[in-house]
Coordinates of C-alpha atoms in Angstrom, one line a residue:
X4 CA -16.4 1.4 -1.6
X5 CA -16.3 0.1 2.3
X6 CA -17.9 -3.0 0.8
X7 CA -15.0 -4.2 -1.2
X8 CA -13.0 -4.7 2.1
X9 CA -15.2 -5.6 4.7
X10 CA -14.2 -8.9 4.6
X11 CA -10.5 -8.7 3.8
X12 CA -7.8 -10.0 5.3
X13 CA -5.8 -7.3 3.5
X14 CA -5.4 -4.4 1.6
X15 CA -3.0 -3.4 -1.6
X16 CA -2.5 0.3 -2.1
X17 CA -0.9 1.1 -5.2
X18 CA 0.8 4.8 -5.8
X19 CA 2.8 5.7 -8.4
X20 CA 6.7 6.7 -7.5
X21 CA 6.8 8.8 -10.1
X22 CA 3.9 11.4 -9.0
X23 CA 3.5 12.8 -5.3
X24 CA 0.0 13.2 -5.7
X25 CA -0.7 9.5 -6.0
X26 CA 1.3 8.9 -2.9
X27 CA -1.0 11.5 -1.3
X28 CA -4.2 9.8 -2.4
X29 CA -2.7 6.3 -1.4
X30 CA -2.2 7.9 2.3
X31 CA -6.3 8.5 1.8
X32 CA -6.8 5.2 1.1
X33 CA -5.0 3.7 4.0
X34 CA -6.8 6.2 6.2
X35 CA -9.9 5.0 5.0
X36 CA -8.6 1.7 5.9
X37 CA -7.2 2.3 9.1
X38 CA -10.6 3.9 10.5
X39 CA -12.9 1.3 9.2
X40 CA -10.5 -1.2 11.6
X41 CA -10.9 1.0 14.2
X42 CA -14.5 1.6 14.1
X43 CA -14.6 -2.7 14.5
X44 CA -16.5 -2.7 10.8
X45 CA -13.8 -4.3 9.6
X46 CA -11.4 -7.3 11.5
X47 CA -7.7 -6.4 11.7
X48 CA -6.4 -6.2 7.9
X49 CA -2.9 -6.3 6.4
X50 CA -2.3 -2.8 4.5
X51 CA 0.6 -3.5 1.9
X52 CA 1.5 0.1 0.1
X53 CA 3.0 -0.5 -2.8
X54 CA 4.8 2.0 -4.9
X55 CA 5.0 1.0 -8.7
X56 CA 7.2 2.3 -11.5
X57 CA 10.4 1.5 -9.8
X58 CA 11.9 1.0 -12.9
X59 CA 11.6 4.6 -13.4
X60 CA 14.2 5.4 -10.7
X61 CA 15.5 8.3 -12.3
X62 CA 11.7 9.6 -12.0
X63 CA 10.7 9.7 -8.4
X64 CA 9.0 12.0 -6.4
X65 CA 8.3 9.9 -3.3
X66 CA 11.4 8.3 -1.8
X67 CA 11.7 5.1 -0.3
X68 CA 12.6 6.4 2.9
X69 CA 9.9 8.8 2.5
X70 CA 7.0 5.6 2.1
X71 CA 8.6 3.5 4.6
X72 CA 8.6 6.0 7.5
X73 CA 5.0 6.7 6.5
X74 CA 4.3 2.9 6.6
X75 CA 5.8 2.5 10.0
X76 CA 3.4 5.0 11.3
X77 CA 0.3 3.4 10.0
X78 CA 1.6 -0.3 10.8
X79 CA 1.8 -1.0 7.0
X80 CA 4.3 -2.8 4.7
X81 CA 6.1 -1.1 2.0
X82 CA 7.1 -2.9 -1.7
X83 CA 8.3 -1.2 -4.6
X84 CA 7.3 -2.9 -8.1
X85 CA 7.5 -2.3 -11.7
X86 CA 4.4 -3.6 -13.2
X87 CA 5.9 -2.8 -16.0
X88 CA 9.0 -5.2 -16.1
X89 CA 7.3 -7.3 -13.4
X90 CA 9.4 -6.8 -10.8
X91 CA 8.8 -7.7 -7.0
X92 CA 5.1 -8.3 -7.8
X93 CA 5.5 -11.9 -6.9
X94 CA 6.6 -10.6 -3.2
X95 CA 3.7 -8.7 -2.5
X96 CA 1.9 -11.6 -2.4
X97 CA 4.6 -13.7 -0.6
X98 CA 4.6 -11.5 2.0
X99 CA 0.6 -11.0 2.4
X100 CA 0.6 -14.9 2.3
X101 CA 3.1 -14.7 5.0
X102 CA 2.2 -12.1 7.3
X103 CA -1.8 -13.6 7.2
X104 CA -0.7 -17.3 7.7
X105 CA 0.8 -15.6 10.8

């Protein structure tokens, strides 16, 4: 799987707001990520976590405040979408666009 990312510039982990284990399987993923950057396999890459279902609000497990202070550890950004009624998928990739152009 290290092969899809070696090249990247960045990284979209999705987890699903409504299930706590997703969340905990996303924080795998970014670990996964984080030591491949430090290990210099890969160059420094954009992690974007990205909670989906936000539609579901009534639903959640994982809290926005919850995924944002765990972003602010790792040095990633945090979105919350609904694939579902497509919203804030259009700033995911406003804000990779942004932060790589950077």
């Amino acid at each position: 799987t290290k092969l899809y990312f070696r090249d990247a510039e960045a990284a979209i982990v999705v987890y699903d707001l409504t299930h706590e284990d997703s969340f905990k399987k996303a924080q795998k993923w970014v670990q996964i990520l984080e030591e491949e950057r430090m290990g210099c396999r890969i160059a420094r890459i954009e992690i974007v976590l990205v909670g989906n279902k936000c539609d579901r609000a009534d639903e959640k497990t994982v809290s926005t405040e919850e995924a944002e202070e765990y972003c602010k550890n790792v040095g990633a950004i945090h979105c919350e979408v609904s694939a579902k009624e497509n919203i804030g998928i259009d700033n995911i990739f406003t804000t990779i666009a942004k932060v790589i152009h950077h």
